[in-house]
CSV table of C-alpha atoms and ligand atoms in Angstrom, one decimal:
chain,number,residue,atom,x,y,z
A,319,MET,CA,-51.0,-27.7,12.8
A,320,LYS,CA,-52.8,-29.3,9.7
A,321,THR,CA,-50.5,-31.7,7.9
A,322,LEU,CA,-49.6,-31.1,4.5
A,323,SER,CA,-51.3,-33.9,1.8
A,324,ARG,CA,-49.3,-35.8,-0.4
A,325,GLU,CA,-50.8,-33.8,-3.2
A,326,PHE,CA,-50.1,-30.6,-1.5
A,327,LEU,CA,-46.6,-31.4,-1.1
A,328,GLU,CA,-46.1,-32.6,-4.8
A,329,LYS,CA,-47.4,-29.3,-6.1
A,330,ILE,CA,-45.3,-27.3,-4.0
A,331,ILE,CA,-42.1,-29.3,-5.3
A,332,ASN,CA,-43.3,-29.1,-8.8
A,333,LEU,CA,-43.8,-25.3,-8.6
A,334,LEU,CA,-40.4,-24.8,-7.2
A,335,THR,CA,-39.3,-26.9,-10.3
A,336,GLU,CA,-36.6,-28.4,-8.5
A,337,ARG,CA,-35.6,-31.8,-9.9
A,338,ILE,CA,-35.8,-34.1,-6.8
A,339,VAL,CA,-35.4,-37.6,-6.3
A,340,VAL,CA,-35.7,-39.7,-2.9
A,341,VAL,CA,-34.2,-43.1,-2.3
A,342,ASP,CA,-34.7,-45.5,0.5
A,343,ARG,CA,-31.6,-46.9,2.4
A,344,GLU,CA,-31.2,-49.4,-0.2
A,345,GLY,CA,-31.0,-46.6,-3.0
A,346,ILE,CA,-34.4,-47.8,-4.3
A,347,ILE,CA,-36.2,-44.8,-5.9
A,348,MET,CA,-39.1,-43.9,-3.6
A,349,TYR,CA,-40.1,-40.6,-5.3
A,350,MET,CA,-38.9,-38.5,-8.1
A,351,ASP,CA,-40.8,-35.3,-9.2
A,352,LYS,CA,-42.2,-34.3,-12.8
A,353,ALA,CA,-39.2,-31.8,-13.4
A,354,TYR,CA,-36.6,-34.7,-12.9
A,355,CYS,CA,-38.6,-37.3,-14.9
A,356,ASP,CA,-39.0,-34.5,-17.8
A,357,PHE,CA,-35.3,-33.9,-17.3
A,358,ILE,CA,-34.2,-37.5,-17.9
A,359,HIS,CA,-37.0,-38.2,-20.2
A,360,THR,CA,-38.9,-40.7,-18.4
A,361,THR,CA,-42.3,-41.0,-16.1
A,362,GLN,CA,-42.9,-41.6,-12.5
A,363,ASP,CA,-44.5,-44.9,-12.9
A,364,LYS,CA,-41.4,-46.3,-14.9
A,365,VAL,CA,-38.9,-45.1,-12.2
A,366,ILE,CA,-40.4,-45.8,-8.7
A,367,GLY,CA,-39.1,-48.9,-7.1
A,368,LYS,CA,-36.2,-49.2,-9.3
A,369,PRO,CA,-32.6,-48.9,-8.0
A,370,VAL,CA,-31.5,-45.2,-8.8
A,371,GLN,CA,-28.1,-46.1,-10.4
A,372,ASP,CA,-30.2,-48.0,-13.3
A,373,VAL,CA,-32.2,-44.9,-13.7
A,374,ILE,CA,-30.1,-42.0,-13.1
A,375,GLU,CA,-26.7,-41.9,-15.1
A,376,ASN,CA,-23.8,-41.6,-12.9
A,377,SER,CA,-25.8,-41.3,-9.8
A,378,ARG,CA,-24.2,-41.5,-6.3
A,379,MET,CA,-27.6,-41.8,-4.2
A,380,HIS,CA,-27.0,-45.1,-3.4
A,381,ILE,CA,-23.6,-44.3,-2.1
A,382,VAL,CA,-24.5,-41.6,-0.2
A,383,VAL,CA,-27.0,-43.9,1.8
A,384,LYS,CA,-24.0,-45.9,2.7
A,385,THR,CA,-21.5,-43.4,3.7
A,386,GLY,CA,-24.2,-41.1,5.4
A,387,ARG,CA,-22.2,-38.2,4.2
A,388,GLU,CA,-23.9,-35.3,2.0
A,389,GLU,CA,-22.3,-34.4,-1.1
A,390,VAL,CA,-22.9,-30.6,-2.1
A,391,GLN,CA,-22.5,-29.0,-5.5
A,392,GLU,CA,-20.9,-31.9,-7.4
A,393,PHE,CA,-20.7,-32.2,-10.8
A,394,GLN,CA,-22.5,-34.9,-12.6
A,395,ARG,CA,-22.4,-36.1,-16.2
A,396,ILE,CA,-26.0,-36.9,-17.7
A,397,ASN,CA,-26.8,-37.3,-21.1
A,398,GLY,CA,-23.5,-35.8,-22.2
A,399,SER,CA,-23.7,-32.6,-20.1
A,400,VAL,CA,-22.3,-31.6,-16.9
A,401,MET,CA,-24.9,-30.6,-14.4
A,402,VAL,CA,-24.6,-29.6,-10.6
A,403,ALA,CA,-26.2,-31.8,-7.9
A,404,ASN,CA,-26.6,-32.0,-4.1
A,405,ARG,CA,-27.2,-35.3,-2.3
A,406,PHE,CA,-28.2,-35.5,1.3
A,407,PRO,CA,-28.8,-38.3,3.4
A,408,ILE,CA,-32.0,-38.6,5.5
A,409,VAL,CA,-31.2,-39.4,9.0
A,410,ILE,CA,-34.2,-40.5,11.5
A,411,ASN,CA,-33.3,-41.3,15.1
A,412,GLY,CA,-29.4,-41.3,14.3
A,413,LYS,CA,-29.9,-43.8,11.3
A,414,VAL,CA,-29.7,-43.3,7.6
A,415,GLU,CA,-33.2,-44.1,6.3
A,416,GLY,CA,-32.6,-42.7,2.8
A,417,ALA,CA,-31.5,-39.9,0.8
A,418,VAL,CA,-32.8,-36.8,-1.0
A,419,GLY,CA,-31.1,-35.4,-4.2
A,420,ASN,CA,-31.5,-32.5,-6.4
A,421,VAL,CA,-30.2,-31.0,-9.7
A,422,ILE,CA,-29.2,-27.6,-9.3
A,423,PHE,CA,-28.2,-26.5,-13.0
A,424,PRO,CA,-29.6,-29.2,-15.4
A,425,ASP,CA,-27.6,-28.2,-18.3
A,426,PRO,CA,-24.3,-26.1,-18.9
A,427,GLU,CA,-26.7,-23.1,-20.5
A,428,HIS,CA,-28.0,-22.7,-16.6
A,429,LEU,CA,-24.7,-23.0,-15.5
A,430,ARG,CA,-23.3,-20.5,-17.8
A,431,HIS,CA,-26.2,-18.1,-17.3
A,432,PHE,CA,-25.5,-18.5,-13.5
A,433,LYS,CA,-21.6,-17.9,-14.1
A,434,ASN,CA,-22.2,-14.9,-16.2
A,435,ASN,CA,-24.3,-13.3,-13.1
A,436,ILE,CA,-21.6,-13.9,-10.8
A,437,GLN,CA,-18.7,-13.4,-13.1
A,438,HIS,CA,-18.2,-9.7,-12.5
A,439,LEU,CA,-18.1,-10.4,-8.5
A,440,VAL,CA,-15.7,-13.0,-9.1
A,441,ASN,CA,-13.6,-10.7,-11.3
A,442,ASP,CA,-13.8,-8.0,-8.6
A,443,LEU,CA,-12.6,-10.4,-6.0
A,444,LYS,CA,-9.6,-11.4,-8.1
A,445,TYR,CA,-8.6,-7.9,-8.8
A,446,LEU,CA,-9.1,-6.9,-5.2
A,447,ARG,CA,-7.0,-10.0,-4.2
A,448,SER,CA,-4.2,-9.2,-6.5
A,449,GLU,CA,-4.2,-5.3,-5.4
A,450,VAL,CA,-3.9,-6.7,-1.7
A,451,GLU,CA,-1.2,-8.9,-2.5
A,452,LYS,CA,0.7,-6.4,-4.7
A,453,ASP,CA,0.6,-4.0,-1.7
A,454,LEU,CA,2.0,-6.5,0.4
A,455,LYS,CA,4.9,-7.1,-1.8
A,456,SER,CA,8.0,-4.8,-1.3
A,457,LYS,CA,8.2,-2.1,-4.0
A,458,TYR,CA,11.9,-1.3,-4.1
A,459,THR,CA,15.1,-3.2,-4.6
A,460,PHE,CA,18.9,-2.0,-3.9
A,461,ASP,CA,18.9,-0.8,-7.5
A,462,ASP,CA,16.3,1.9,-6.5
A,463,LEU,CA,18.9,3.3,-3.9
A,464,ILE,CA,20.7,6.0,-5.5
A,465,GLY,CA,24.1,7.0,-4.3
A,466,GLU,CA,27.9,6.5,-5.0
A,467,SER,CA,29.2,8.3,-2.2
A,468,PRO,CA,31.6,6.4,0.1
A,469,ALA,CA,29.2,7.2,3.0
A,470,PHE,CA,26.0,6.0,1.2
A,471,LYS,CA,27.8,3.0,-0.4
A,472,LYS,CA,29.0,1.6,2.8
A,473,VAL,CA,25.5,1.4,4.3
A,474,LYS,CA,24.2,0.1,1.0
A,475,GLU,CA,26.7,-2.7,1.0
A,476,PHE,CA,26.2,-3.6,4.7
A,477,ALA,CA,22.4,-3.7,4.0
A,478,LYS,CA,22.9,-6.2,1.3
A,479,VAL,CA,25.3,-8.4,3.3
A,480,ILE,CA,22.6,-8.5,6.5
A,481,SER,CA,19.6,-8.9,4.2
A,482,GLY,CA,20.4,-12.5,4.0
A,483,GLY,CA,20.1,-13.1,7.8
A,484,ASP,CA,17.0,-13.1,10.2
A,485,SER,CA,18.2,-11.0,12.8
A,486,SER,CA,16.2,-7.9,13.7
A,487,ILE,CA,17.4,-4.5,12.0
A,488,LEU,CA,17.0,-1.2,13.4
A,489,ILE,CA,17.2,1.5,10.7
A,490,THR,CA,18.1,5.2,12.0
A,491,GLY,CA,18.6,8.4,10.2
A,492,PRO,CA,17.0,11.9,9.8
A,493,SER,CA,13.6,12.2,8.0
A,494,GLY,CA,13.7,11.6,4.5
A,495,THR,CA,17.0,9.9,4.0
A,496,GLY,CA,15.2,6.5,2.7
A,497,LYS,CA,15.0,4.5,5.4
A,498,GLU,CA,11.7,2.9,4.2
A,499,LEU,CA,13.4,2.3,0.8
A,500,PHE,CA,16.2,0.2,2.7
A,501,ALA,CA,13.6,-1.8,4.5
A,502,ASN,CA,11.9,-2.6,1.2
A,503,ALA,CA,15.1,-3.5,-0.5
A,504,ILE,CA,16.4,-5.8,2.5
A,505,HIS,CA,13.3,-7.7,2.3
A,506,ASN,CA,13.4,-8.0,-1.4
A,507,SER,CA,16.8,-9.4,-1.5
A,508,SER,CA,16.0,-11.7,1.6
A,509,LEU,CA,14.9,-15.3,1.4
A,510,ARG,CA,11.4,-14.2,2.6
A,511,ASP,CA,10.6,-12.1,-0.7
A,512,THR,CA,8.0,-14.2,-1.7
A,513,CYS,CA,6.4,-13.6,1.5
A,514,PRO,CA,4.5,-10.5,2.5
A,515,PHE,CA,6.4,-7.2,3.4
A,516,VAL,CA,4.0,-5.4,5.8
A,517,PRO,CA,4.9,-1.8,6.7
A,518,VAL,CA,3.3,-0.5,9.8
A,519,ASN,CA,3.4,3.2,10.7
A,520,CYS,CA,3.4,3.1,14.3
A,521,ALA,CA,3.1,6.9,14.5
A,522,ALA,CA,-0.1,7.0,12.2
A,523,ILE,CA,-1.9,4.4,14.0
A,524,PRO,CA,-3.9,5.8,16.9
A,525,GLU,CA,-2.6,4.4,20.1
A,526,GLU,CA,-5.9,2.4,21.0
A,527,LEU,CA,-6.2,0.7,17.6
A,528,LEU,CA,-2.5,-0.3,17.3
A,529,GLU,CA,-2.7,-3.7,19.5
A,530,SER,CA,-5.8,-4.6,17.1
A,531,GLU,CA,-3.9,-3.6,14.1
A,532,LEU,CA,-0.8,-5.8,15.1
A,533,PHE,CA,-2.3,-8.7,16.6
A,534,GLY,CA,-5.9,-8.9,15.3
A,535,TYR,CA,-9.1,-9.7,17.3
A,536,GLU,CA,-11.6,-12.3,17.6
A,537,ASP,CA,-15.4,-12.2,16.7
A,538,GLY,CA,-16.9,-9.7,19.2
A,539,ALA,CA,-13.8,-8.8,21.0
A,540,PHE,CA,-15.0,-5.2,21.7
A,541,THR,CA,-17.8,-3.0,20.7
A,542,GLY,CA,-17.4,-1.8,17.0
A,543,ALA,CA,-15.3,-5.1,16.2
A,544,LYS,CA,-15.7,-6.3,12.7
A,545,LYS,CA,-17.8,-9.3,12.8
A,546,GLY,CA,-15.9,-12.5,12.4
A,547,GLY,CA,-12.8,-10.8,13.9
A,548,LYS,CA,-9.7,-9.5,12.1
A,549,LYS,CA,-6.3,-10.8,11.3
A,550,GLY,CA,-3.3,-9.1,12.7
A,551,LEU,CA,-0.6,-7.5,10.7
A,552,PHE,CA,1.8,-9.9,12.4
A,553,GLU,CA,0.0,-12.9,11.0
A,554,VAL,CA,-0.6,-11.4,7.7
A,555,ALA,CA,3.3,-11.0,7.5
A,556,ASN,CA,4.1,-14.5,8.5
A,557,ASN,CA,6.9,-15.9,7.0
A,558,GLY,CA,7.8,-12.7,5.6
A,559,THR,CA,8.8,-9.3,7.0
A,560,ILE,CA,7.1,-6.6,9.2
A,561,PHE,CA,8.3,-2.9,8.9
A,562,LEU,CA,7.8,-1.2,12.1
A,563,ASP,CA,8.2,2.4,10.9
A,564,GLU,CA,8.4,5.2,13.6
A,565,ILE,CA,8.9,2.8,16.3
A,566,GLY,CA,10.1,5.6,18.5
A,567,ASP,CA,6.5,6.9,18.4
A,568,MET,CA,5.2,3.8,19.9
A,569,ALA,CA,3.5,4.1,23.4
A,570,LEU,CA,5.2,2.5,26.4
A,571,ALA,CA,2.2,0.1,27.1
A,572,MET,CA,2.4,-1.2,23.4
A,573,GLN,CA,6.2,-1.4,23.6
A,574,SER,CA,5.7,-4.1,26.4
A,575,LYS,CA,3.2,-6.1,24.6
A,576,LEU,CA,5.3,-6.1,21.4
A,577,LEU,CA,8.4,-7.2,23.5
A,578,ARG,CA,6.4,-10.1,24.6
A,579,VAL,CA,5.5,-11.1,21.1
A,580,LEU,CA,9.0,-10.9,20.0
A,581,GLN,CA,10.3,-12.8,22.8
A,582,GLU,CA,7.7,-15.5,22.7
A,583,GLY,CA,7.4,-15.7,18.9
A,584,GLU,CA,3.4,-15.9,19.1
A,585,ILE,CA,0.5,-13.7,19.0
A,586,GLN,CA,-2.8,-13.9,20.9
A,587,PRO,CA,-5.6,-12.1,19.0
A,588,ILE,CA,-7.6,-9.8,21.5
A,589,GLY,CA,-10.5,-11.3,23.0
A,590,GLY,CA,-9.5,-14.9,22.3
A,591,GLN,CA,-7.8,-18.0,23.6
A,592,LYS,CA,-6.0,-18.9,20.5
A,593,ILE,CA,-2.3,-18.6,20.3
A,594,ILE,CA,-0.9,-18.4,17.1
A,595,PRO,CA,3.1,-19.0,16.3
A,596,ILE,CA,4.6,-16.7,14.2
A,597,ASP,CA,7.9,-16.4,12.1
A,598,VAL,CA,8.5,-12.9,11.3
A,599,ARG,CA,11.4,-10.9,10.5
A,600,ILE,CA,11.3,-7.2,12.1
A,601,ILE,CA,12.8,-4.2,10.6
A,602,ALA,CA,12.3,-1.2,12.6
A,603,ALA,CA,12.9,2.4,11.8
A,604,THR,CA,13.0,5.9,13.4
A,605,HIS,CA,14.4,9.3,13.1
A,606,ARG,CA,14.4,9.6,16.7
A,607,ASP,CA,17.2,9.1,19.2
A,608,LEU,CA,16.2,5.8,20.7
A,609,GLU,CA,19.3,5.8,23.1
A,610,LYS,CA,18.3,8.8,24.6
A,611,MET,CA,14.7,7.9,24.9
A,612,VAL,CA,16.0,4.7,26.5
A,613,GLU,CA,17.9,7.3,29.0
A,614,GLU,CA,14.8,9.3,29.7
A,615,GLY,CA,12.8,6.3,30.1
A,616,THR,CA,10.5,6.9,27.1
A,617,PHE,CA,11.8,3.9,25.3
A,618,ARG,CA,12.0,0.4,26.9
A,619,GLN,CA,15.6,-0.7,27.0
A,620,ASP,CA,14.8,-4.5,26.9
A,621,LEU,CA,12.8,-3.8,23.6
A,622,TYR,CA,15.8,-1.5,22.5
A,623,TYR,CA,18.3,-4.4,22.4
A,624,ARG,CA,15.7,-6.9,20.7
A,625,ILE,CA,15.2,-4.8,17.7
A,626,ASN,CA,18.5,-3.1,17.8
A,627,VAL,CA,20.6,-6.3,17.0
A,628,ILE,CA,21.8,-5.0,13.4
A,629,LYS,CA,21.6,-1.1,13.4
A,630,LEU,CA,21.7,0.7,10.0
A,631,GLU,CA,22.5,4.4,10.2
A,632,VAL,CA,21.6,6.0,6.7
A,633,PRO,CA,23.6,9.4,6.5
A,634,PRO,CA,21.7,12.5,6.0
A,635,LEU,CA,22.1,14.1,2.5
A,636,ARG,CA,24.3,17.0,3.7
A,637,GLU,CA,27.2,14.4,4.4
A,638,ARG,CA,27.0,13.0,1.1
A,639,LYS,CA,26.7,15.9,-1.3
A,640,GLU,CA,28.4,14.3,-4.2
A,641,ASP,CA,25.4,12.1,-4.7
A,642,ILE,CA,23.2,15.2,-5.4
A,643,PRO,CA,23.7,15.2,-9.0
A,644,LEU,CA,23.2,11.4,-9.5
A,645,LEU,CA,20.2,11.7,-7.3
A,646,SER,CA,18.5,14.6,-8.7
A,647,GLU,CA,19.0,13.0,-12.2
A,648,ALA,CA,17.3,9.8,-10.9
A,649,LEU,CA,14.6,11.7,-9.1
A,650,LEU,CA,13.9,13.8,-12.2
A,651,LYS,CA,13.4,10.5,-14.3
A,652,LYS,CA,10.7,9.5,-11.8
A,653,LEU,CA,9.0,12.9,-11.9
A,654,GLU,CA,9.1,13.1,-15.7
A,655,LYS,CA,7.0,9.8,-15.7
A,656,ARG,CA,4.7,11.4,-13.1
A,657,PHE,CA,4.1,14.7,-15.1
A,658,TYR,CA,4.4,13.3,-18.6
A,659,ARG,CA,7.7,15.3,-19.5
A,660,LYS,CA,10.5,14.0,-21.3
A,661,GLY,CA,14.3,15.1,-21.6
A,662,VAL,CA,14.2,17.7,-18.9
A,663,ALA,CA,17.8,18.6,-17.8
A,664,ILE,CA,19.2,20.7,-15.0
A,665,SER,CA,21.7,23.7,-15.5
A,666,PRO,CA,25.1,23.2,-13.7
A,667,GLU,CA,24.4,26.3,-11.7
A,668,VAL,CA,21.3,24.7,-10.1
A,669,ILE,CA,23.4,21.5,-9.5
A,670,GLU,CA,26.0,23.8,-7.7
A,671,ARG,CA,23.3,25.6,-5.7
A,672,LEU,CA,21.7,22.3,-4.8
A,673,GLN,CA,24.9,20.9,-3.4
A,674,GLN,CA,25.2,24.1,-1.1
A,675,HIS,CA,22.0,23.5,0.6
A,676,SER,CA,22.0,21.8,3.9
A,677,TRP,CA,18.9,19.7,3.0
A,678,PRO,CA,17.3,19.3,6.4
A,679,GLY,CA,14.6,17.3,4.8
A,680,ASN,CA,17.0,15.2,3.0
A,681,VAL,CA,16.2,13.2,-0.3
A,682,ARG,CA,12.3,14.1,0.4
A,683,GLU,CA,13.2,17.7,0.2
A,684,LEU,CA,15.1,17.3,-2.9
A,685,GLU,CA,12.3,15.4,-4.3
A,686,ASN,CA,10.0,18.2,-3.4
A,687,VAL,CA,12.2,20.8,-4.9
A,688,LEU,CA,12.4,19.0,-8.3
A,689,GLU,CA,8.8,18.5,-8.1
A,690,ARG,CA,8.0,22.1,-7.6
A,691,ALA,CA,10.9,23.0,-10.4
A,692,ILE,CA,9.3,20.9,-13.1
A,693,ASN,CA,5.7,22.5,-12.3
A,694,VAL,CA,6.7,26.0,-13.0
A,695,LEU,CA,9.2,24.8,-15.9
A,696,ASP,CA,8.9,27.0,-19.2
A,697,ASN,CA,11.5,25.1,-21.5
A,698,ASN,CA,13.2,21.9,-20.7
A,699,THR,CA,15.9,22.9,-18.5
A,700,ILE,CA,15.7,23.6,-14.8
A,701,GLU,CA,17.3,27.0,-14.1
A,702,LEU,CA,18.0,28.9,-10.9
A,703,SER,CA,14.7,30.7,-11.3
A,704,ASP,CA,12.9,27.6,-11.1
A,705,LEU,CA,14.0,26.8,-7.6
A,706,PRO,CA,12.0,27.9,-4.6
A,707,LEU,CA,13.2,31.1,-3.1
A,708,TYR,CA,14.7,29.7,0.2
A,709,ILE,CA,17.1,27.7,-1.7
A,710,ARG,CA,17.7,30.3,-4.5
A,711,ASP,CA,18.6,33.1,-2.3
A,712,GLN,CA,20.7,31.6,0.4
A,713,LYS,CA,24.4,31.9,0.1
A,714,THR,CA,25.3,28.6,1.7
A,715,ASP,CA,24.4,26.9,4.8
A,716,GLU,CA,28.0,26.1,5.9
A,717,PRO,CA,29.5,29.3,7.3
A,718,ASN,CA,33.2,27.4,7.0
A,719,SER,CA,32.4,26.3,3.4
A,720,ASN,CA,35.1,26.9,0.8
A,721,GLN,CA,32.7,26.9,-2.0
A,722,SER,CA,32.4,29.8,-4.2
A,723,GLU,CA,29.3,32.0,-3.1
A,724,GLY,CA,27.7,30.9,-6.2
A,725,PRO,CA,25.9,32.6,-8.8
A,726,SER,CA,23.4,34.4,-6.4
A,727,SER,CA,25.9,36.7,-5.2
A,728,ASN,CA,25.3,39.3,-8.1
A,729,ARG,CA,21.7,39.3,-6.9
A,730,GLU,CA,22.5,40.6,-3.5
A,731,TRP,CA,22.4,44.2,-2.6
A,732,ASN,CA,22.3,46.3,0.4
A,733,LEU,CA,18.7,47.9,0.8
A,734,LEU,CA,20.3,50.6,3.3
A,735,THR,CA,22.2,52.2,0.4
A,736,LEU,CA,18.8,53.4,-0.9
A,737,PRO,CA,18.0,57.2,-0.5
A,738,ILE,CA,15.6,56.8,2.1
A,739,GLN,CA,14.2,59.8,3.8
A,740,ILE,CA,11.6,60.3,6.8
A,741,GLN,CA,8.2,60.5,4.7
A,742,PRO,CA,5.0,58.8,4.7
A,743,LEU,CA,5.6,54.9,4.6
A,744,LYS,CA,3.6,54.3,1.8
A,745,ASP,CA,5.9,56.4,-0.3
A,746,THR,CA,9.0,54.6,1.1
A,747,LEU,CA,7.5,51.1,0.4
A,748,ALA,CA,6.9,52.2,-3.3
A,749,LEU,CA,10.3,53.6,-3.7
A,750,VAL,CA,11.8,50.3,-2.4
A,751,GLU,CA,9.3,48.4,-4.6
A,752,LYS,CA,10.7,50.2,-7.6
A,753,GLN,CA,14.3,49.9,-6.9
A,754,VAL,CA,13.6,46.1,-6.3
A,755,ILE,CA,12.0,45.7,-9.6
A,756,GLU,CA,14.7,47.5,-11.4
A,757,LYS,CA,17.4,45.6,-9.7
A,758,THR,CA,15.7,42.3,-10.7
A,759,LEU,CA,15.4,43.4,-14.4
A,760,GLU,CA,19.0,44.5,-14.3
A,761,PHE,CA,19.6,40.7,-13.1
A,762,THR,CA,17.4,39.2,-15.7
A,763,HIS,CA,18.9,41.3,-18.4
A,764,GLY,CA,15.4,43.1,-19.0
A,765,ASN,CA,13.6,39.6,-19.2
A,766,LYS,CA,10.2,40.6,-17.7
A,767,LEU,CA,8.9,36.9,-17.4
A,768,ASN,CA,12.1,35.7,-15.5
A,769,ALA,CA,11.9,38.6,-13.5
A,770,ALA,CA,8.1,38.0,-12.5
A,771,LYS,CA,9.0,34.6,-11.6
A,772,LEU,CA,11.9,35.7,-9.3
A,773,LEU,CA,9.7,38.2,-7.4
A,774,GLY,CA,7.0,35.6,-7.3
A,775,ILE,CA,4.3,37.8,-9.0
A,776,GLY,CA,2.4,37.5,-12.2
A,777,LYS,CA,3.6,38.6,-15.4
A,778,THR,CA,0.7,41.2,-15.5
A,779,SER,CA,1.2,42.4,-12.3
A,780,LEU,CA,4.8,43.2,-13.0
A,781,TYR,CA,3.8,45.0,-16.3
A,782,ASP,CA,1.3,47.2,-14.5
A,783,LYS,CA,4.1,48.1,-11.8
A,784,CYS,CA,6.6,48.8,-14.4
A,785,LYS,CA,4.1,51.2,-16.1
A,786,ALA,CA,3.1,52.8,-12.4
A,787,TYR,CA,7.0,53.3,-11.9
A,788,ASP,CA,7.8,54.3,-15.3
A,789,ILE,CA,10.5,51.4,-15.7
A,790,LYS,CA,11.2,50.8,-19.1
B,1467,ATP,N1,19.0,6.9,-1.9
B,1467,ATP,C1,17.7,7.2,-2.6
B,1467,ATP,N2,17.5,6.9,-3.8
B,1467,ATP,C2,16.5,7.3,-4.5
B,1467,ATP,N3,15.2,7.8,-3.8
B,1467,ATP,C3,15.5,8.0,-2.4
B,1467,ATP,C4,16.7,7.7,-1.7
B,1467,ATP,N4,16.6,8.0,-0.4
B,1467,ATP,C5,15.4,8.4,-0.1
B,1467,ATP,N5,14.6,8.6,-1.6
B,1467,ATP,C6,13.4,8.8,-1.9
B,1467,ATP,O1,12.9,10.0,-1.0
B,1467,ATP,C7,11.7,9.7,-0.3
B,1467,ATP,C8,11.8,9.7,1.2
B,1467,ATP,O2,12.4,8.4,1.4
B,1467,ATP,P1,11.8,7.4,2.7
B,1467,ATP,O3,10.4,7.6,2.8
B,1467,ATP,O4,12.4,6.0,2.5
B,1467,ATP,O5,12.4,8.2,4.0
B,1467,ATP,P2,12.3,8.1,5.3
B,1467,ATP,O6,13.9,8.0,6.0
B,1467,ATP,O7,11.5,6.7,5.7
B,1467,ATP,O8,11.7,9.2,5.8
B,1467,ATP,P3,10.9,9.4,7.2
B,1467,ATP,O9,11.8,9.2,8.5
B,1467,ATP,O10,10.2,11.0,7.2
B,1467,ATP,O11,9.9,8.6,7.2
B,1467,ATP,C9,11.0,8.6,-1.3
B,1467,ATP,O12,10.1,9.1,-2.0
B,1467,ATP,C10,12.3,8.0,-1.5
B,1467,ATP,O13,11.8,7.3,-2.6
B,1468,MG,MG1,9.8,6.6,6.8
């Protein structure tokens, strides 16, 4: 290979307009390119052979040749303005023979221009980081847990007491009772509240991914693994709380791995040798009967004991129906915000009806019913006709209930009293349809709009049918 001539090298350096200075091991300038000379208003013949600190203001090149340590992207003040400089020692045969330095941003204008170019990236990064951090904060406190019934208050008070400790907690209760809300509130009033709250839905993450999600993996641990590896959720939750939701849905093999982590207080990311000590409080939740699962052999007994240090049983809504008025009001306030409504009220008949329902889906079901109601609402008060049929039309779920039959009783009648004779089915159906419409209109005192709503058909369709059956 042909060696580059000095002239050739100089041309390259000048073309690249880098401001370059080279010193020997004593810090004496051996070379300074034209751009650097122009930058500090001098010429090459004036500077070569001079100590660098006499030529360049605030230079540290003579220090770098002594320490042998590079200095990258350091600020340096020259002629009253701040620039950014790099300084590298030149090491030959293990000995520092000199140093080379360059100026990246010769003045604040260049720096500002560069900053402008990357500012949007920095902003994006800041935003994403705050979003991630926000996600790792628990969102609810005990004030968000609505309920004044003795059954609910007892659980809430107990939860407040245990939130201060560090023991594992198992929250049980049927679906939609607020287990996740409890977990959030407990973390928020614990000493760990400034550290992350990391919820993990064990049922939603595919079995084969759960291990890497929880414990993380090292670079190249398996095919398809992200370059550089990934932090596990246990590590993310360090010093905070991990919420293992739906723990009853965790596969047995994974249960064993989790047990080991809980016993040893450390994790080992997949594909690595590294052991990471962790300090995480465990809150687990399930709507399943874990004791029964232990008996059946589908849940590890030792893991059950580990997570069940403190048990919190959230009562189903049907056992605290006195909370329904307060809860409905609170949920409605939340929905008003979502649907941009204001001052929505609930009629006393509706409250009464809601208290008669057995709520298999608990608070979540109540939330859904109210959401549906707010969607079909004409004025500002939720009436019986705004409730879904299955709630509106049932008498009561409790056969022994001594509550009154409620306002729907005058909406029930026996179809068999209709004068039905053997005739084409089409005619019978038309007759039944006519009678049902008449009865409904009787119930709504002739209000066709309400009748259409109750029948679940459009207003025009009802008008057409009334015309066809000659209903006034
Ligand atoms: N006591 C309560 N006060 C206010 N809102 C509540 C209460 N309990 C539950 N909710 C609301 O009901 C919904 C369901 O609650 P959450 O998700 O905590 O239930 P869950 O017990 O975790 O249910 P699942 O077992 O189905 O996961 C949420 O929108 C929550 O905000
Ligand atoms: Mg849940």
